Coordinates of C-alpha atoms and ligand atoms in Angstrom, one line a residue:
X3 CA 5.0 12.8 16.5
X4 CA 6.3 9.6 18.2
X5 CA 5.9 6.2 16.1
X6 CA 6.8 2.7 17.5
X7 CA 8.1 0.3 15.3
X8 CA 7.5 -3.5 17.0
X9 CA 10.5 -5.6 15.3
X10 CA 13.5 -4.4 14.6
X11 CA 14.7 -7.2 12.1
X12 CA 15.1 -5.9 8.7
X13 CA 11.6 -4.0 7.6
X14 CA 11.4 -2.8 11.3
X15 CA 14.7 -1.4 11.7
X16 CA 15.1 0.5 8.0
X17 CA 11.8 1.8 8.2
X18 CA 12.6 3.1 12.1
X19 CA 16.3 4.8 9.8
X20 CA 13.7 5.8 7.4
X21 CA 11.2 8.1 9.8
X22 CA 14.3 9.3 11.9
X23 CA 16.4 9.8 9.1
X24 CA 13.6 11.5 6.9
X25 CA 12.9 13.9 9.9
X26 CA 9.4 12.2 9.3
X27 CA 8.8 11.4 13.6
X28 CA 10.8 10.5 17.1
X29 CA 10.9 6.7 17.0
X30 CA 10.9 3.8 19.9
X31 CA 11.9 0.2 18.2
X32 CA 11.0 -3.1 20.5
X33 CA 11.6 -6.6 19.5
X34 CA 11.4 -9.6 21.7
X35 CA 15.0 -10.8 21.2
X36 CA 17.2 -9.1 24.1
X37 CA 19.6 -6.2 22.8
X38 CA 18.7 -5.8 19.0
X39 CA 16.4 -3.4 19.3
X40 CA 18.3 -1.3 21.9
X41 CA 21.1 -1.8 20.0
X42 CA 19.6 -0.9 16.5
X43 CA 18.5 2.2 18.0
X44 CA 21.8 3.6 19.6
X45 CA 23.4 2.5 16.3
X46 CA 21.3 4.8 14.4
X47 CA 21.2 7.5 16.9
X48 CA 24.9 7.7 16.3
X49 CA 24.5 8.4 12.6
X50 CA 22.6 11.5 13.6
X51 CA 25.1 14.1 13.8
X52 CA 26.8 12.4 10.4
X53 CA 23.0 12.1 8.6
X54 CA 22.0 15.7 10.2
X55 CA 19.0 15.6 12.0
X56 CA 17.7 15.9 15.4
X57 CA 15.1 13.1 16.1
X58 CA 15.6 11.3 19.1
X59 CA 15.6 6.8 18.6
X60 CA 15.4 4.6 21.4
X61 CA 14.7 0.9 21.6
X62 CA 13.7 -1.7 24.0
X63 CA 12.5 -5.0 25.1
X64 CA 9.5 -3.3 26.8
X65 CA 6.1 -1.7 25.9
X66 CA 6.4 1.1 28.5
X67 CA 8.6 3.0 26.2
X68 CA 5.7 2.7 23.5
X69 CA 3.4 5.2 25.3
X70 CA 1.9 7.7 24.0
X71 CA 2.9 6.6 20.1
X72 CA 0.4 8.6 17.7
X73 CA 1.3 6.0 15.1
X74 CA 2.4 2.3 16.0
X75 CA 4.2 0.4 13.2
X76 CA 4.0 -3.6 13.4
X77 CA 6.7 -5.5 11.5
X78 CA 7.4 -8.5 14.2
X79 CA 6.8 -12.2 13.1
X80 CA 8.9 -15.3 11.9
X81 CA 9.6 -15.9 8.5
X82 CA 8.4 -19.3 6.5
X83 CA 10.4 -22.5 7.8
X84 CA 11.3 -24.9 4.7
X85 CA 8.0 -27.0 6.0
X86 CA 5.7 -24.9 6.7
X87 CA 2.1 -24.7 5.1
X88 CA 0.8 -21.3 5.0
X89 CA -1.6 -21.6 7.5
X90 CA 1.2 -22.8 9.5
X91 CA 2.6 -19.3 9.4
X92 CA -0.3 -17.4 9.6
X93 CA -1.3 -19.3 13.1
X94 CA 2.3 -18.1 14.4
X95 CA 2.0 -14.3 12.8
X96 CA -1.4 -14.1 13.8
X97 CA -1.0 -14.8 17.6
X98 CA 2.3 -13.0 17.8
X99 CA 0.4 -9.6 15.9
X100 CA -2.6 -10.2 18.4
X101 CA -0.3 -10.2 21.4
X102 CA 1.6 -7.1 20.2
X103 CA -1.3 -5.2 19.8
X104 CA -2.8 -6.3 23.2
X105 CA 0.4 -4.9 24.4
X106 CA 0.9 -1.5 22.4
X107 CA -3.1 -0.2 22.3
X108 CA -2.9 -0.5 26.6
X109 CA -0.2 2.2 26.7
X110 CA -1.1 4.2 22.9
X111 CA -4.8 3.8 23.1
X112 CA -4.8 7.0 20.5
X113 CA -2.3 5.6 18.1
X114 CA -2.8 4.7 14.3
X115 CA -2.3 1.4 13.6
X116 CA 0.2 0.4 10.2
X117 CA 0.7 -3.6 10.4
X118 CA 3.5 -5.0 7.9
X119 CA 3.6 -8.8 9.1
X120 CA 2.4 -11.6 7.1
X121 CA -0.2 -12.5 5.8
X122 CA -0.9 -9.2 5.6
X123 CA -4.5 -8.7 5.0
X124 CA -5.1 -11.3 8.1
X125 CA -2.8 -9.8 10.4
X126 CA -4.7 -6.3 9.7
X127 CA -8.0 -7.9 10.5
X128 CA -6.5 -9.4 13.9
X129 CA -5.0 -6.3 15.1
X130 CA -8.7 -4.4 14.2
X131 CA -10.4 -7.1 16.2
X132 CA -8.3 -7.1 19.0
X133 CA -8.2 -3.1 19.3
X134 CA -12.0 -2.9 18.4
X135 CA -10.7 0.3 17.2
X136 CA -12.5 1.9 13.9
X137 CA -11.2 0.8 10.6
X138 CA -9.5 4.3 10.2
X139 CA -7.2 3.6 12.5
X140 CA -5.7 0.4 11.5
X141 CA -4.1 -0.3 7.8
X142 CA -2.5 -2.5 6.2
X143 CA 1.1 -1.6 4.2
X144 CA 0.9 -3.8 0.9
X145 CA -0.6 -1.7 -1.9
X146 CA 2.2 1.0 -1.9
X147 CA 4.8 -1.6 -2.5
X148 CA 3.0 -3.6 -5.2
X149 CA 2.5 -0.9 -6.9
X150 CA 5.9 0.3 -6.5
X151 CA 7.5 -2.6 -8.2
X152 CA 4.9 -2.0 -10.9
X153 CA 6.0 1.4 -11.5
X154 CA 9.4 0.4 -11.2
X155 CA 8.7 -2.1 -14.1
X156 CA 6.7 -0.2 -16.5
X157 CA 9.8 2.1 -16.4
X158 CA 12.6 0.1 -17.0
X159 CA 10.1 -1.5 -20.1
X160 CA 9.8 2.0 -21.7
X161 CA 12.7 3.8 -20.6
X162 CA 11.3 6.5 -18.5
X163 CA 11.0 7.6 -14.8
X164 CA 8.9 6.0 -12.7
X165 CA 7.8 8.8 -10.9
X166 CA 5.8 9.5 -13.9
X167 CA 4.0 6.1 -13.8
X168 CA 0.7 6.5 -12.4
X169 CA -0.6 3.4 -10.7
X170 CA -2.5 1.5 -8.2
X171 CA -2.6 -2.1 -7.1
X172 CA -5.2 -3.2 -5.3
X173 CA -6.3 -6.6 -3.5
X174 CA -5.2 -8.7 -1.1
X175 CA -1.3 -8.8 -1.0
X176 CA 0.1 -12.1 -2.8
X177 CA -1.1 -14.1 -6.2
X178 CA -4.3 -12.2 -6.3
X179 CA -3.4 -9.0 -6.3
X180 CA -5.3 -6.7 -8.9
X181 CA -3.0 -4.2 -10.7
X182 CA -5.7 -1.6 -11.9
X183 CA -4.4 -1.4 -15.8
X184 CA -7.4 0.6 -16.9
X185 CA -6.3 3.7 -14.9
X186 CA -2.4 3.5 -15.3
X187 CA -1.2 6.0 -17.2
X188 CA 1.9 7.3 -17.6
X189 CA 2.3 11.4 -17.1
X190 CA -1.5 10.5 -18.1
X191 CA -1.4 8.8 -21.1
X192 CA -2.8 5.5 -20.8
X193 CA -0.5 2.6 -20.2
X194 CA -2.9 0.6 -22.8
X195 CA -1.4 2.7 -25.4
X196 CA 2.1 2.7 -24.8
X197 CA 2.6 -1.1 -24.1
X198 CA 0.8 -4.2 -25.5
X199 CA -1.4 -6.1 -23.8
X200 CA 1.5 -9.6 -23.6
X201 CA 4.0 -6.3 -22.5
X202 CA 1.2 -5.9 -19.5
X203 CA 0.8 -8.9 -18.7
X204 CA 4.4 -10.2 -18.7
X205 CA 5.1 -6.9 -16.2
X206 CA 2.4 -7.7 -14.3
X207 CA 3.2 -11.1 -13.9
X208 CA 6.4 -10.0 -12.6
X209 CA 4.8 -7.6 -9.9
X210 CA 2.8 -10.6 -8.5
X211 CA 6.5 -12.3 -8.3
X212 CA 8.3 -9.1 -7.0
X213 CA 8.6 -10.8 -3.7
X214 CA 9.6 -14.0 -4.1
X215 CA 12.2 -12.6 -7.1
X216 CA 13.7 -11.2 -4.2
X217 CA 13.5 -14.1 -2.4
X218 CA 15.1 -16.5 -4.6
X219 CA 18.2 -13.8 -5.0
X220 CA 19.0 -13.2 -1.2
X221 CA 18.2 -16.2 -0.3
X222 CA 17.9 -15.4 3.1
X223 CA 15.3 -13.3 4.2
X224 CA 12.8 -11.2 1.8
X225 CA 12.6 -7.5 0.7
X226 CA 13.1 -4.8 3.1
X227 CA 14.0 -1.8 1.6
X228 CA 11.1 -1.0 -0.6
X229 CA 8.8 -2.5 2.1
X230 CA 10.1 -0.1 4.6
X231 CA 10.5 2.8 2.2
X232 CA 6.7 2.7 1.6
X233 CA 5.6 2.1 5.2
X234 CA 7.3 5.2 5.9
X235 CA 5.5 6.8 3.4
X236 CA 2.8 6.6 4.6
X237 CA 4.1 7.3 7.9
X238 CA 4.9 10.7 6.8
X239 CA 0.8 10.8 5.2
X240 CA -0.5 10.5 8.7
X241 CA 2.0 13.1 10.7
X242 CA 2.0 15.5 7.8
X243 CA -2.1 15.2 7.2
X244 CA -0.8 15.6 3.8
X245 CA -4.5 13.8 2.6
X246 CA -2.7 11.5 0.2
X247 CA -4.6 8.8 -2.1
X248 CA -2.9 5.5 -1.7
X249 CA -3.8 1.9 -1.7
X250 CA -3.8 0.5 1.9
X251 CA -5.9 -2.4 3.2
X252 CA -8.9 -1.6 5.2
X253 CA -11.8 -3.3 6.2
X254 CA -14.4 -2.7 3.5
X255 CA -17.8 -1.8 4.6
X256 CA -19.7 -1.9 1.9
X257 CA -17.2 -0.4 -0.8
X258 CA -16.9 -2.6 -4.2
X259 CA -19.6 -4.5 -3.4
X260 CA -17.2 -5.8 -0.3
X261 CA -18.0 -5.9 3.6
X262 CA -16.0 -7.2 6.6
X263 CA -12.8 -8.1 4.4
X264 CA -9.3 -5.9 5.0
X265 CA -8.6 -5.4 1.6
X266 CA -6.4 -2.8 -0.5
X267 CA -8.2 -0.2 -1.8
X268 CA -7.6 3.6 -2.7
X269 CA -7.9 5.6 0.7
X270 CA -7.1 9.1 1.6
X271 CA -4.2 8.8 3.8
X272 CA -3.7 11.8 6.7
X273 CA -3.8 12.6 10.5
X274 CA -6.9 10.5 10.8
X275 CA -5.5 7.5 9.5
X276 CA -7.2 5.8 6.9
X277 CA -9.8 8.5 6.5
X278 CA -11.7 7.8 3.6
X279 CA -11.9 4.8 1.2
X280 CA -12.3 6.2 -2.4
X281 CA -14.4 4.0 -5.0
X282 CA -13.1 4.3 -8.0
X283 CA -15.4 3.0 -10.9
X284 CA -13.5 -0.3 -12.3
X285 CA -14.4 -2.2 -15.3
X286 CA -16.0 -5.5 -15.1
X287 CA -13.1 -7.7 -15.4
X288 CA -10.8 -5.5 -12.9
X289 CA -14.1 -5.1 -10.3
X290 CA -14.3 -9.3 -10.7
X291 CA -10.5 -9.8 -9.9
X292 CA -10.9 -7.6 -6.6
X293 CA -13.8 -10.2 -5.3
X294 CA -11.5 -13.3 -6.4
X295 CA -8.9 -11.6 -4.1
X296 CA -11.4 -11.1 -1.4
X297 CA -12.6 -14.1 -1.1
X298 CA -9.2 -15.6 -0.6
X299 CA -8.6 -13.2 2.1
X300 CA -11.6 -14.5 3.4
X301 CA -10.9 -17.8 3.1
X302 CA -8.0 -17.1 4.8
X303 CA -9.3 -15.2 8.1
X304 CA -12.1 -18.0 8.0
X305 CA -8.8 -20.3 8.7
X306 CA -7.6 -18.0 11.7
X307 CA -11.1 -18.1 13.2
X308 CA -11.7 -22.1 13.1
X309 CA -7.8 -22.3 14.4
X310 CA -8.3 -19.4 17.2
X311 CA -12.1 -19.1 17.6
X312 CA -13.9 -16.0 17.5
X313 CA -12.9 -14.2 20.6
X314 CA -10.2 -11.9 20.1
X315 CA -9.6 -11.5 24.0
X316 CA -8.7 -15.3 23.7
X317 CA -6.2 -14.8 20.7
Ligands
LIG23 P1 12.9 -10.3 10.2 O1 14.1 -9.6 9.8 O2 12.9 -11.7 10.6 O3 12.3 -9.4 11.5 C1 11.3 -9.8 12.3 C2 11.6 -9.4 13.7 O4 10.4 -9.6 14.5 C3 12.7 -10.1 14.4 O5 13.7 -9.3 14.8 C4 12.1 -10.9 15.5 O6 12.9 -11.0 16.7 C5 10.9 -10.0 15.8 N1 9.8 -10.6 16.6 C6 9.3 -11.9 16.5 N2 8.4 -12.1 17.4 C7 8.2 -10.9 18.1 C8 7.4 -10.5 19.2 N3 6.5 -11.3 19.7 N4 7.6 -9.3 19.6 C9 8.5 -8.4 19.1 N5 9.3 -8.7 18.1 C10 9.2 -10.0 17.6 O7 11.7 -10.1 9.2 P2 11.4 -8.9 8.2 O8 11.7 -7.6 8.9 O9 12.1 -9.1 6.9 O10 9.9 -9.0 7.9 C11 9.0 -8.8 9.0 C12 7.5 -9.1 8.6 O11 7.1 -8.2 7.5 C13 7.4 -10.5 8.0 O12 6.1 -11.1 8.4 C14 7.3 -10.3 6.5 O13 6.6 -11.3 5.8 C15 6.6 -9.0 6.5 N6 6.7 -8.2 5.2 C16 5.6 -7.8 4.6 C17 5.6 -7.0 3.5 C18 4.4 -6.6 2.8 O14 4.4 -6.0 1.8 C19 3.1 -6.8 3.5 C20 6.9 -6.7 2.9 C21 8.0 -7.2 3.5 C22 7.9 -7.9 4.7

């Protein structure tokens, strides 16, 4: 199993240590800027013997070394400038995630598709358009880490591990994400019965803020380490086949009452990709958030479209 990682900045890079280190795949990691991700790579080759394992890293400035990638992980973009709308961001993101994928899909034409840059649910439309390839092949990473921080949450609220917190959230990744409360249990026991619902509400509050909360404390830069811990993940779904059910965002066709919108949803996650999007039944309230969320995705790819037209050769 080979898997390129495109950027080697901070999500790129630990999620690269993550799959070598995790004996999860061989890894190439490109960025644009000269050196860093050649350099990235021999650093962590070096921590091989120390780490103990025996998958090979390289990196580059090239695509060449991208061939033949079964799974092609895109984390390159620019961050916000103080300044900057967020459509100005998603113009720059956009273009540089349609270029990238121009680049990677005419040496891996067989390679799964993972994108991590922002705004996420756009950036995994524009990469599906520009690879025409089917919607099982190219995913979004959003879900897993929402609904990490969730977990993580619920936990430190009741004192317990989070690996026992059940949970999915689902949407579009930012203020209109939908954490699914009526199926989050803990060990199985409803979270509705454990917490209250201002106890919910004030965790899931601080979900919708998990990235920004990081944010505001670095300062610089945004989370990496959960990002890249759960795009590796899933990583290790698709080269193990391990058929797992996690919320990725694909391009609904019909599913929820949704069509032609990447969205996070519950899929089954193995050597086929995306390989089946699960419908879970959702109660009114929960079913009405997921449309809000998709039409703002919407809204949002509408917004890429009147900026860049409809042609994806042309983007
Ligand atoms: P950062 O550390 O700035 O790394 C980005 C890297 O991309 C830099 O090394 C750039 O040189 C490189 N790059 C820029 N343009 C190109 C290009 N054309 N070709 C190749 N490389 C290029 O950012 P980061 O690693 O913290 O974040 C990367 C992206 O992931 C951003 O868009 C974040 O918003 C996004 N992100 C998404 C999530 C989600 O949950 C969806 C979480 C964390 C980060």
């Amino acid at each position: 199993m080979k898997v390129t990682v495109v950027g080697a900045g901070n999500v790129g890079a630990t999620c690269a240590q993550r799959i070598v280190e995790g004996d999860i795949a061989d890894v190439y990691l490109v960025d644009v800027v000269e050196g860093l991700a050649e350099g990235k790579a021999l650093d962590l080759a070096q921590a091989a013997p120390i780490v103990g394992h025996s998958r090979r890293i390289t990196g580059g400035q090239d695509y060449e070394g991208a061939a033949g990638s079964d799974v092609v992980v895109i984390t390159a973009g620019k961050p916000r400038q103080p300044g900057m709308s967020r459509e100005d961001l998603l113009a720059v993101n956009a273009k540089i995630v349609a270029s990238i994928a121009r680049e990677v899909f005419a040496v891996a034409p067989d390679a799964i598709f993972v994108v991590v840059t922002n705004p996420l649910d756009v950036t995994t439309h524009v990469v599906q358009r520009v690879t025409g390839l089917p919607r099982t092949r190219v995913m979004g990473m959003a879900g897993l880490l929402d609904t990490a921080r969730f977990r993580t949450f619920v936990a430190w609220r009741l004192g317990c591990s989070a690996e026992d917190v059940s949970a999915m959230v689902l949407g579009g990744h930012g203020d209109t994400m939908v954490p699914i409360l009526s199926h989050a249990t803990l060990s199985g026991v409803p979270l509705t019965q454990l917490l209250s619902a201002e106890e919910l509400e004030a965790i899931v509050q601080r979900t919708r803020d998990g990235g920004a909360e990081v944010v505001r404390l670095l300062k610089t830069g945004s989370a990496y380490y959960a990002p890249a811990a759960a795009v590796a993940e899933m990583v290790a779904a698709i080269a193990a086949d391990e058929k797992r059910l996690a919320p990725v965002s694909v391009e609904l066709q019909g599913e929820y009452g949704l069509k032609d919108v990447c969205l996070g949803v519950p899929v089954i996650l193995g050597a086929g990709g995306a390989e089946r999007v699960v419908e879970v039944a959702l109660p009114d309230h929960e079913l009405e958030a997921l449309h809000r969320s998709a039409r703002a995705v919407a809204e949002a790819v509408e917004a890429w479209h009147r900026m860049a037209g409809d042609d994806p050769a042309a983007w």
